[in-house]
Short mmCIF file of C-alpha atoms in Angstrom, two decimals:
data_model
loop_
_atom_site.label_atom_id
_atom_site.label_comp_id
_atom_site.label_asym_id
_atom_site.label_seq_id
_atom_site.Cartn_x
_atom_site.Cartn_y
_atom_site.Cartn_z
CA MET A 1 0.14 -0.06 -0.06
CA ALA A 2 2.26 2.71 -1.18
CA THR A 3 1.50 6.33 -1.02
CA PRO A 4 0.42 7.60 -4.51
CA GLY A 5 3.23 9.55 -5.99
CA ILE A 6 5.69 8.10 -3.56
CA PRO A 7 6.57 4.56 -5.03
CA GLU A 8 6.96 1.47 -2.86
CA HIS A 9 10.56 1.27 -3.48
CA VAL A 10 11.29 4.75 -1.89
CA LEU A 11 9.33 4.09 1.27
CA ARG A 12 11.15 0.75 1.75
CA ASN A 13 14.51 2.04 0.77
CA GLU A 14 16.19 1.88 4.48
CA PHE A 15 19.38 3.79 3.48
CA LEU A 16 17.38 6.66 2.01
CA ILE A 17 14.88 6.81 4.79
CA LYS A 18 17.73 7.15 7.35
CA LYS A 19 19.39 9.77 5.47
CA LEU A 20 16.12 11.58 5.02
CA GLU A 21 15.34 11.39 8.65
CA GLU A 22 18.35 13.32 9.71
CA ILE A 23 17.92 15.74 6.91
CA ALA A 24 14.30 16.39 7.78
CA LYS A 25 14.77 16.92 11.52
CA ASP A 26 17.27 19.44 10.76
CA ALA A 27 15.16 21.20 8.17
CA ALA A 28 12.21 21.34 10.54
CA LEU A 29 14.30 23.03 13.07
CA MET A 30 15.70 25.48 10.37
CA ASN A 31 12.28 26.27 9.28
CA GLY A 32 10.86 26.96 12.70
CA ILE A 33 8.46 23.91 13.11
CA LEU A 34 8.81 24.08 16.66
CA MET A 35 7.19 23.20 19.93
CA ARG A 36 8.12 23.41 23.62
CA THR A 37 9.43 19.72 24.86
CA LYS A 38 8.31 20.19 28.36
CA GLU A 39 5.86 22.02 30.35
CA THR A 40 7.61 25.03 31.29
CA PRO A 41 7.21 28.81 30.88
CA ASN A 42 10.79 29.20 29.61
CA ALA A 43 10.48 28.32 25.76
CA SER A 44 14.01 29.07 24.96
CA GLU A 45 15.66 26.42 26.79
CA VAL A 46 13.40 23.47 25.89
CA VAL A 47 12.53 23.42 22.37
CA GLY A 48 12.47 20.85 19.87
CA PHE A 49 10.93 20.33 16.40
CA ALA A 50 6.98 19.84 16.23
CA PRO A 51 6.16 16.34 15.16
CA PHE A 52 5.59 15.81 11.29
CA THR A 53 5.40 13.27 8.63
CA LEU A 54 8.64 12.31 6.51
CA PHE A 55 6.62 12.58 3.25
CA PRO A 56 3.29 14.63 2.11
CA SER A 57 0.29 12.35 2.29
CA PRO A 58 -2.00 12.01 -0.58
CA VAL A 59 -5.48 13.99 -0.72
CA PRO A 60 -7.59 13.77 -3.87
CA ARG A 61 -7.62 17.23 -5.69
CA ALA A 62 -11.08 17.48 -6.31
CA LEU A 63 -11.95 16.90 -2.57
CA PHE A 64 -9.33 19.38 -1.34
CA GLN A 65 -10.79 22.11 -3.67
CA GLN A 66 -14.24 21.33 -2.40
CA ALA A 67 -13.02 21.89 1.26
CA LEU A 68 -11.25 25.32 0.36
CA ALA A 69 -14.31 26.37 -1.83
CA VAL A 70 -17.23 25.80 0.89
CA GLN A 71 -15.11 27.55 3.51
CA VAL A 72 -16.40 31.03 2.80
CA HIS A 73 -19.92 29.57 3.15
CA PHE A 74 -19.10 28.07 6.61
CA ASN A 75 -17.88 31.46 7.51
CA LEU A 76 -21.14 33.04 6.68
CA LEU A 77 -23.11 30.15 8.48
CA VAL A 78 -21.17 30.40 11.63
CA ASP A 79 -21.67 34.17 11.62
CA LYS A 80 -25.45 33.87 10.85
CA ILE A 81 -25.85 31.45 13.81
CA SER A 82 -24.03 33.68 16.15
CA GLN A 83 -26.57 36.46 15.39
CA ASN A 84 -29.50 34.14 15.99
CA PRO A 85 -30.15 33.91 19.68
CA ASP A 86 -33.45 32.19 19.20
CA PHE A 87 -31.61 29.50 17.34
CA LEU A 88 -28.91 28.95 19.78
CA GLU A 89 -31.37 28.83 22.79
CA GLU A 90 -33.53 26.17 20.79
CA ALA A 91 -30.51 24.16 19.93
CA LEU A 92 -28.58 24.27 23.37
CA ALA A 93 -31.71 24.19 25.35
CA SER A 94 -31.30 20.55 26.39
CA THR A 95 -27.35 20.58 26.68
CA ILE A 96 -27.27 23.61 28.91
CA LYS A 97 -29.41 21.70 31.56
CA VAL A 98 -26.62 18.92 31.94
CA ASP A 99 -23.40 20.54 30.69
CA GLU A 100 -22.26 22.92 33.34
CA PHE A 101 -19.49 24.33 30.88
CA THR A 102 -21.94 25.18 28.03
CA ALA A 103 -24.26 26.49 30.34
CA LYS A 104 -22.03 29.06 31.86
CA LEU A 105 -21.17 30.30 28.28
CA PHE A 106 -24.68 30.51 27.54
CA ASN A 107 -25.22 32.66 30.67
CA ILE A 108 -22.77 35.11 29.53
CA HIS A 109 -24.15 34.97 26.11
CA LYS A 110 -27.81 35.88 27.94
CA GLN A 111 -26.23 38.66 29.86
CA VAL A 112 -24.60 40.40 26.97
CA LEU A 113 -27.90 40.27 25.03
CA LYS A 114 -29.82 41.75 27.73
CA GLU A 115 -27.44 44.50 28.06
CA GLY A 116 -26.75 44.89 24.31
CA HIS A 117 -23.48 44.43 22.43
CA ALA A 118 -21.04 47.35 22.74
CA GLN A 119 -19.04 46.50 19.72
CA SER A 120 -20.63 46.02 16.22
CA ILE A 121 -17.24 44.60 14.94
CA VAL A 122 -17.27 41.00 14.60
CA LEU A 123 -14.08 38.80 13.80
CA GLY A 124 -14.06 35.00 13.05
CA LEU A 125 -11.14 32.77 12.88
CA ASN A 126 -12.13 29.41 12.42
CA ARG A 127 -11.08 26.11 10.90
CA SER A 128 -13.28 23.43 9.58
CA ASP A 129 -11.83 19.90 9.79
CA TYR A 130 -12.59 17.05 7.57
CA MET A 131 -11.81 13.26 6.74
CA LEU A 132 -12.32 11.57 3.49
CA ASP A 133 -14.79 8.89 3.88
CA GLN A 134 -14.78 5.78 1.76
CA GLY A 135 -18.22 4.74 0.76
CA GLU A 136 -19.34 1.16 0.30
CA ASP A 137 -19.41 1.71 -3.45
CA GLY A 138 -15.71 2.33 -3.19
CA GLY A 139 -15.97 6.32 -3.88
CA THR A 140 -14.44 8.90 -1.53
CA SER A 141 -16.23 11.88 -0.06
CA LEU A 142 -15.50 14.91 2.12
CA LYS A 143 -17.01 14.65 5.59
CA GLN A 144 -16.86 17.31 8.18
CA ILE A 145 -15.71 16.43 11.63
CA GLU A 146 -16.37 19.79 13.30
CA ILE A 147 -15.71 23.28 12.89
CA ASN A 148 -13.47 24.92 15.46
CA THR A 149 -14.72 28.64 16.28
CA ILE A 150 -12.30 29.47 19.19
CA ALA A 151 -8.45 28.88 19.33
CA ALA A 152 -8.21 27.24 15.89
CA SER A 153 -4.56 26.11 16.12
CA PHE A 154 -1.70 25.34 13.77
CA GLY A 155 -2.14 28.15 11.41
CA GLY A 156 1.33 29.26 12.07
CA LEU A 157 3.20 25.97 12.01
CA SER A 158 1.34 24.86 8.80
CA SER A 159 2.50 27.90 7.16
CA ARG A 160 6.22 26.42 7.68
CA THR A 161 5.84 22.95 6.64
CA PRO A 162 5.78 23.11 2.72
CA ASP A 163 9.48 24.26 2.70
CA VAL A 164 10.37 21.36 4.63
CA HIS A 165 8.64 18.58 2.44
CA ARG A 166 9.80 20.51 -0.43
CA HIS A 167 13.45 20.05 0.71
CA ILE A 168 12.86 16.35 1.64
CA LEU A 169 11.35 15.53 -1.84
CA LYS A 170 14.36 17.33 -3.54
CA VAL A 171 17.06 15.24 -1.56
CA ALA A 172 15.10 12.09 -2.18
CA ASP A 173 15.02 13.19 -6.00
CA ARG A 174 11.18 13.19 -6.08
CA LEU A 175 11.16 16.44 -8.34
CA ASP A 176 7.71 15.56 -9.69
CA GLU A 177 6.06 15.41 -6.27
CA ARG A 178 8.21 18.22 -4.96
CA LYS A 179 6.22 20.65 -7.59
CA LYS A 180 2.90 19.60 -6.21
CA ILE A 181 3.50 20.86 -2.62
CA LEU A 182 1.24 23.94 -2.39
CA ASP A 183 2.18 27.10 -0.96
CA ASN A 184 0.47 27.74 2.16
CA ASN A 185 0.33 30.52 4.66
CA PRO A 186 -2.51 30.44 7.26
CA ALA A 187 -0.58 32.58 9.74
CA ALA A 188 -0.55 35.66 7.27
CA GLY A 189 -4.54 35.01 6.58
CA LEU A 190 -5.26 34.85 10.32
CA ALA A 191 -3.32 38.07 10.89
CA LYS A 192 -5.05 39.70 7.97
CA GLY A 193 -8.28 39.28 9.65
CA LEU A 194 -7.07 40.49 13.05
CA THR A 195 -5.60 43.35 11.18
CA LYS A 196 -8.80 44.40 9.61
CA ALA A 197 -10.60 44.27 12.94
CA TRP A 198 -7.87 46.33 14.67
CA GLU A 199 -8.05 48.99 11.73
CA LEU A 200 -11.92 49.41 11.97
CA TYR A 201 -11.47 49.62 16.04
CA GLY A 202 -9.64 52.98 15.35
CA SER A 203 -7.08 53.49 17.53
CA GLU A 204 -3.37 53.24 16.56
CA LYS A 205 -2.19 53.00 20.29
CA ALA A 206 -4.53 50.00 21.13
CA VAL A 207 -3.09 46.54 21.10
CA VAL A 208 -4.10 43.04 20.22
CA MET A 209 -4.37 40.89 23.28
CA PHE A 210 -3.73 37.07 22.86
CA LEU A 211 -5.37 35.58 25.77
CA VAL A 212 -3.24 32.31 26.65
CA GLU A 213 -2.53 29.71 29.11
CA ASP A 214 0.06 29.82 31.66
CA VAL A 215 2.31 27.23 29.89
CA GLN A 216 1.95 27.02 26.13
CA ARG A 217 3.87 24.11 24.44
CA ASN A 218 2.32 25.28 21.09
CA ILE A 219 3.64 28.93 21.64
CA PHE A 220 5.56 29.01 18.36
CA ASP A 221 2.27 28.55 16.49
CA HIS A 222 1.08 31.86 18.31
CA ARG A 223 4.26 33.58 17.36
CA TYR A 224 3.91 33.33 13.72
CA VAL A 225 0.61 35.01 13.70
CA GLU A 226 1.92 37.36 16.30
CA ASN A 227 4.99 38.41 14.29
CA GLU A 228 2.75 38.97 11.12
CA LEU A 229 0.96 41.63 13.30
CA TRP A 230 4.23 43.23 14.46
CA SER A 231 5.27 43.36 11.02
CA ARG A 232 2.27 45.51 10.37
CA ASN A 233 3.21 47.84 13.24
CA ILE A 234 0.19 46.56 15.33
CA PRO A 235 1.28 46.16 19.01
CA VAL A 236 0.65 42.69 20.66
CA ILE A 237 0.42 41.68 24.23
CA ARG A 238 0.00 38.15 25.64
CA ARG A 239 -2.12 37.89 29.01
CA GLN A 240 -3.75 35.16 31.16
CA PHE A 241 -7.05 35.18 32.84
CA GLU A 242 -5.50 36.13 36.08
CA ASP A 243 -3.61 39.12 34.62
CA VAL A 244 -6.73 40.60 33.45
CA SER A 245 -8.50 39.84 36.56
CA LYS A 246 -5.76 41.98 38.34
CA THR A 247 -5.13 44.78 35.98
CA GLY A 248 -8.28 44.78 33.56
CA SER A 249 -11.01 47.30 33.64
CA LEU A 250 -13.66 48.91 31.68
CA ASP A 251 -14.15 52.71 31.52
CA GLN A 252 -17.25 54.52 31.13
CA THR A 253 -17.43 54.06 27.32
CA LYS A 254 -16.66 50.28 28.00
CA ARG A 255 -13.23 50.28 26.64
CA LEU A 256 -11.16 47.54 28.00
CA PHE A 257 -7.83 48.53 29.46
CA VAL A 258 -5.20 45.94 30.74
CA ASP A 259 -1.98 47.00 32.34
CA GLY A 260 -3.07 50.51 31.43
CA LYS A 261 -3.10 49.54 27.50
CA GLU A 262 -6.29 49.96 25.76
CA VAL A 263 -7.29 46.69 23.83
CA ALA A 264 -8.79 46.72 20.42
CA VAL A 265 -9.03 42.91 19.83
CA VAL A 266 -9.09 40.01 22.26
CA TYR A 267 -7.85 36.99 20.58
CA PHE A 268 -8.84 33.90 22.48
CA ARG A 269 -6.00 31.13 22.46
CA ASN A 270 -7.45 29.95 25.87
CA GLY A 271 -10.87 29.49 27.13
CA TYR A 272 -12.46 26.57 25.22
CA MET A 273 -11.94 24.00 27.80
CA PRO A 274 -13.58 23.97 31.62
CA GLN A 275 -10.04 23.58 32.91
CA ASN A 276 -9.06 27.05 31.34
CA TYR A 277 -11.37 28.68 34.02
CA THR A 278 -9.30 28.01 37.05
CA SER A 279 -11.56 30.10 39.37
CA PRO A 280 -14.58 32.23 39.60
CA GLN A 281 -12.63 35.33 38.68
CA SER A 282 -11.89 33.67 35.13
CA TRP A 283 -15.47 33.63 34.42
CA ASP A 284 -15.70 37.13 35.76
CA VAL A 285 -13.22 38.16 33.38
CA ARG A 286 -14.72 36.37 30.31
CA LEU A 287 -17.87 38.42 31.10
CA MET A 288 -15.90 41.71 31.29
CA MET A 289 -14.15 41.13 28.25
CA GLU A 290 -17.43 40.22 26.28
CA ARG A 291 -19.19 43.40 27.72
CA SER A 292 -16.23 45.46 26.31
CA LEU A 293 -15.98 47.57 23.40
CA ALA A 294 -12.91 45.38 22.29
CA VAL A 295 -13.43 43.08 19.29
CA LYS A 296 -13.74 39.58 20.46
CA CYS A 297 -12.25 36.73 18.55
CA PRO A 298 -14.54 34.84 18.97
CA ASP A 299 -17.33 36.76 20.62
CA ILE A 300 -19.50 34.52 22.93
CA GLY A 301 -22.20 33.80 20.14
CA THR A 302 -19.64 32.65 17.72
CA HIS A 303 -18.08 30.49 20.57
CA LEU A 304 -21.16 28.79 21.11
CA ALA A 305 -21.85 28.30 17.34
CA GLY A 306 -19.19 25.96 17.19
CA THR A 307 -20.58 23.60 19.90
CA LYS A 308 -21.32 19.91 18.84
CA LYS A 309 -25.00 20.29 19.44
CA VAL A 310 -25.19 23.13 17.08
CA GLN A 311 -23.45 21.06 14.62
CA GLN A 312 -25.91 18.35 14.99
CA GLU A 313 -28.93 20.39 14.89
CA LEU A 314 -27.49 21.73 11.55
CA ALA A 315 -27.77 18.54 9.93
CA ARG A 316 -31.65 18.46 10.33
CA PRO A 317 -33.79 18.75 7.26
CA GLY A 318 -34.74 22.45 6.58
CA VAL A 319 -32.34 24.07 9.24
CA LEU A 320 -29.58 25.06 6.73
CA GLU A 321 -32.66 26.65 4.83
CA ARG A 322 -33.28 28.99 7.76
CA PHE A 323 -29.90 30.53 7.25
CA PHE A 324 -29.77 30.63 3.45
CA PRO A 325 -33.39 30.81 2.56
CA ASP A 326 -32.83 31.68 -1.18
CA GLN A 327 -29.63 30.08 -1.92
CA PRO A 328 -30.04 26.25 -2.55
CA ASP A 329 -26.59 25.94 -4.14
CA VAL A 330 -24.97 27.08 -0.97
CA VAL A 331 -27.21 24.70 1.15
CA ALA A 332 -26.02 22.05 -1.10
CA GLN A 333 -22.42 22.64 -0.69
CA ILE A 334 -22.52 22.66 2.94
CA ARG A 335 -24.94 19.67 3.47
CA ALA A 336 -22.68 17.69 1.14
CA THR A 337 -19.89 17.65 3.96
CA PHE A 338 -22.10 16.35 6.77
CA ALA A 339 -21.71 13.03 8.17
CA GLY A 340 -24.54 11.34 9.90
CA LEU A 341 -25.35 13.39 13.15
CA TYR A 342 -27.89 12.29 15.56
CA THR A 343 -29.53 13.56 18.68
CA LEU A 344 -29.51 12.26 22.19
CA ASP A 345 -32.18 14.63 23.55
CA VAL A 346 -34.88 12.71 26.00
CA GLY A 347 -37.60 11.28 23.98
CA ALA A 348 -38.37 8.70 21.13
CA GLU A 349 -35.77 10.25 18.69
CA GLY A 350 -33.13 10.21 21.38
CA ASP A 351 -34.02 6.65 22.41
CA LYS A 352 -33.61 5.60 18.71
CA THR A 353 -30.12 7.02 18.60
CA VAL A 354 -29.27 5.17 21.88
CA ALA A 355 -30.43 1.97 20.46
CA MET A 356 -28.33 2.55 17.21
CA ALA A 357 -25.14 3.22 19.24
CA LEU A 358 -25.65 0.35 21.53
CA ALA A 359 -26.28 -2.05 18.62
CA LYS A 360 -23.35 -1.04 16.67
CA PRO A 361 -21.02 1.02 18.79
CA ASP A 362 -18.26 0.54 16.15
CA HIS A 363 -20.00 2.65 13.76
CA TYR A 364 -20.34 5.66 15.74
CA VAL A 365 -18.59 8.33 17.70
CA LEU A 366 -19.97 9.87 20.87
CA LYS A 367 -18.96 13.46 21.17
CA PRO A 368 -19.18 15.65 24.11
CA GLN A 369 -19.36 19.59 23.87
CA ARG A 370 -15.71 19.94 24.03
CA GLU A 371 -12.58 21.32 21.83
CA GLY A 372 -9.02 20.49 22.07
CA GLY A 373 -8.72 16.76 21.02
CA GLY A 374 -8.98 13.63 22.92
CA ASN A 375 -12.43 13.97 23.97
CA ASN A 376 -14.41 11.71 21.86
CA ILE A 377 -15.64 8.28 22.68
CA TYR A 378 -15.36 5.06 20.52
CA GLY A 379 -16.29 1.53 20.19
CA GLN A 380 -17.41 -0.22 23.38
CA GLU A 381 -16.50 2.65 25.61
CA ILE A 382 -19.78 4.25 23.86
CA CYS A 383 -21.80 1.39 25.46
CA GLN A 384 -20.12 1.78 28.89
CA VAL A 385 -20.84 5.40 28.98
CA LEU A 386 -24.47 5.31 27.74
CA GLU A 387 -25.29 2.42 29.98
CA GLY A 388 -23.49 3.96 32.90
CA MET A 389 -25.87 7.04 32.71
CA THR A 390 -28.19 7.07 35.95
CA GLU A 391 -30.50 9.73 34.15
CA GLY A 392 -31.56 9.86 30.81
CA SER A 393 -30.98 13.67 30.68
CA GLU A 394 -27.23 13.14 30.98
CA ARG A 395 -26.96 11.99 27.44
CA THR A 396 -27.90 15.44 26.17
CA ALA A 397 -24.60 16.59 27.01
CA TYR A 398 -23.36 14.59 23.91
CA ILE A 399 -24.35 13.86 20.18
CA LEU A 400 -23.66 10.72 18.13
CA MET A 401 -21.97 10.79 14.65
CA ASP A 402 -21.50 8.44 12.14
CA LYS A 403 -17.81 7.12 12.35
CA ILE A 404 -15.88 8.07 9.32
CA ARG A 405 -13.74 5.52 7.54
CA PRO A 406 -10.97 7.25 5.72
CA CYS A 407 -8.61 5.68 3.31
CA PRO A 408 -5.18 4.41 5.07
CA VAL A 409 -1.80 5.21 3.34
CA GLN A 410 1.50 4.39 4.61
CA ASN A 411 4.29 7.19 5.94
CA TYR A 412 6.92 7.77 8.45
CA LEU A 413 5.81 9.92 11.81
CA LEU A 414 8.95 11.83 12.90
CA ARG A 415 9.00 12.51 16.63
CA PRO A 416 11.35 13.68 19.01
CA GLY A 417 13.10 10.82 20.63
CA ALA A 418 11.00 8.21 19.04
CA THR A 419 12.22 5.19 16.44
CA LEU A 420 11.23 5.92 12.98
CA LYS A 421 9.05 3.12 11.31
CA LEU A 422 6.68 2.93 8.50
CA CYS A 423 3.14 3.37 9.73
CA THR A 424 -0.54 2.91 8.49
CA CYS A 425 -1.87 6.23 8.74
CA LEU A 426 -4.95 8.41 8.52
CA SER A 427 -5.13 11.93 7.61
CA GLU A 428 -7.39 15.10 8.54
CA LEU A 429 -7.83 18.15 6.64
CA GLY A 430 -8.33 21.42 8.16
CA VAL A 431 -9.38 24.70 6.29
CA PHE A 432 -8.89 28.03 8.00
CA GLY A 433 -11.44 30.96 7.42
CA ALA A 434 -11.22 34.37 8.34
CA TYR A 435 -14.14 36.95 8.23
CA VAL A 436 -14.89 40.46 9.65
CA ARG A 437 -18.16 41.94 9.73
CA GLN A 438 -19.12 45.69 10.79
CA GLY A 439 -22.67 45.91 11.41
CA LYS A 440 -24.58 44.29 8.80
CA GLU A 441 -21.56 44.53 6.15
CA MET A 442 -19.40 41.68 5.74
CA VAL A 443 -16.08 43.40 4.96
CA MET A 444 -13.76 40.43 4.92
CA ASN A 445 -14.85 36.74 4.08
CA GLU A 446 -11.79 34.46 2.87
CA CYS A 447 -10.35 31.09 3.00
CA VAL A 448 -6.87 31.67 4.19
CA GLY A 449 -5.23 28.24 4.05
CA HIS A 450 -5.06 24.80 5.19
CA LEU A 451 -3.68 22.17 7.68
CA LEU A 452 -3.10 18.51 7.26
CA ARG A 453 -2.65 16.45 10.25
CA THR A 454 -1.96 12.74 10.22
CA LYS A 455 -1.83 9.75 12.65
CA SER A 456 -1.24 6.18 13.22
CA SER A 457 -4.43 4.28 12.43
CA GLU A 458 -4.36 2.60 15.96
CA HIS A 459 -5.45 5.89 17.24
CA ASP A 460 -8.97 6.95 17.21
CA ASP A 461 -8.72 10.44 18.56
CA GLY A 462 -6.28 13.08 19.31
CA GLY A 463 -4.63 16.11 17.88
CA VAL A 464 -0.86 17.25 17.49
CA ALA A 465 -0.89 18.98 20.82
CA ALA A 466 -2.60 15.91 22.47
CA GLY A 467 0.57 13.91 21.22
CA VAL A 468 -1.08 11.77 18.59
CA ALA A 469 -1.25 13.36 15.24
CA VAL A 470 1.72 14.93 13.51
CA LEU A 471 1.81 17.86 10.91
CA ASP A 472 1.67 17.09 7.28
CA ASN A 473 1.13 18.57 3.68
CA PRO A 474 -1.16 17.47 1.32
CA LEU A 475 0.05 16.06 -1.97
CA LEU A 476 -2.88 16.39 -4.51
CA VAL A 477 -3.47 13.45 -6.57
#
């Protein structure tokens, strides 16, 4: 099972692979594909290369282009959902009764709605993730895993991987494949969205604030976006919830100040998991920022638009038409990417979903309302979770999705300190979107790049930061 375009004799050439391994590691370091190797605030002393594939992995050209083309429609859909409080309340009504984290986010949403939005500028930086599903007829189709509307990562590092794979293929004398490595710079595209929001805010002295964790292994991914802003003479600060709690405030016009600096844009690279909110003060800070005049990326409505329950509700017949009433082509393009999604709400429909899951657990994925990778439930564990619930309402914290069955390929996964071996791998394609709306006018709406992550087929779930997947590049076939 050779990678298309990478012949079997190349994959099995031990002398060549050993040579390429050392070259690849050096190329990764020289090109800045970096990650902290330990949980420590001092990145400069504990840095290694972020894990990546030795060769680019094949992706069908037509499906890749389909994913890029539909991204601007997903940008619009997320924005429309964020502006529709009735839909959000309908969609999340059952979930917020049993999921405390989503309920707290929704309460902030209600408070902001009651008070009124201070800022009419909306910035969305998202990433829609897909796998390529093999049908029973042998055909392959693009199926969406999820859309990440907060802290969508690896736009920075994926901007650096093309040059690494180009260099590897050049050394391996695979020049035809080398020509097929696409240029890709999501960092610049994400920064373009941040720049537009900062410009519309209208204060040259105001800063873009990255809201971050105490220790961030993936800090270099942030830095590429940050450096793009500095190159545009836009000042950037990095702060944690605790910092904003201590030094943050709103003035009479709701301008947000942190350490005496006016904040034009709050860019959330933290705040998407319950453990990010370490104290009640963290939630107070989130509310203060949402109430402020600063542009939020994302604002609370956009954050909620990315929940799994909303994803499941969108798959219901007629729902997409609510958001695109006179655009059947747009509806068709979006719907074509949906996998089977099923409600677990209390009632006959939810009971039917539970019966399906218990009868064939290997055919589905049980998904909670969480981001960050490593949260989904597979196989017999689905039965254990569902059968272990003491109350039927507990299941409404989850949705059920058809398990996608991608076509495996062979590749080498390079990890610091790990022995290199040929693996059977599965890939996941991410597409970055950036949009800016001011009032009712959409002033920017673009697809700004892509990300390919690949993992060994023995793993069901997990991203790069979770230590399972590695960075990759698509080789269009």
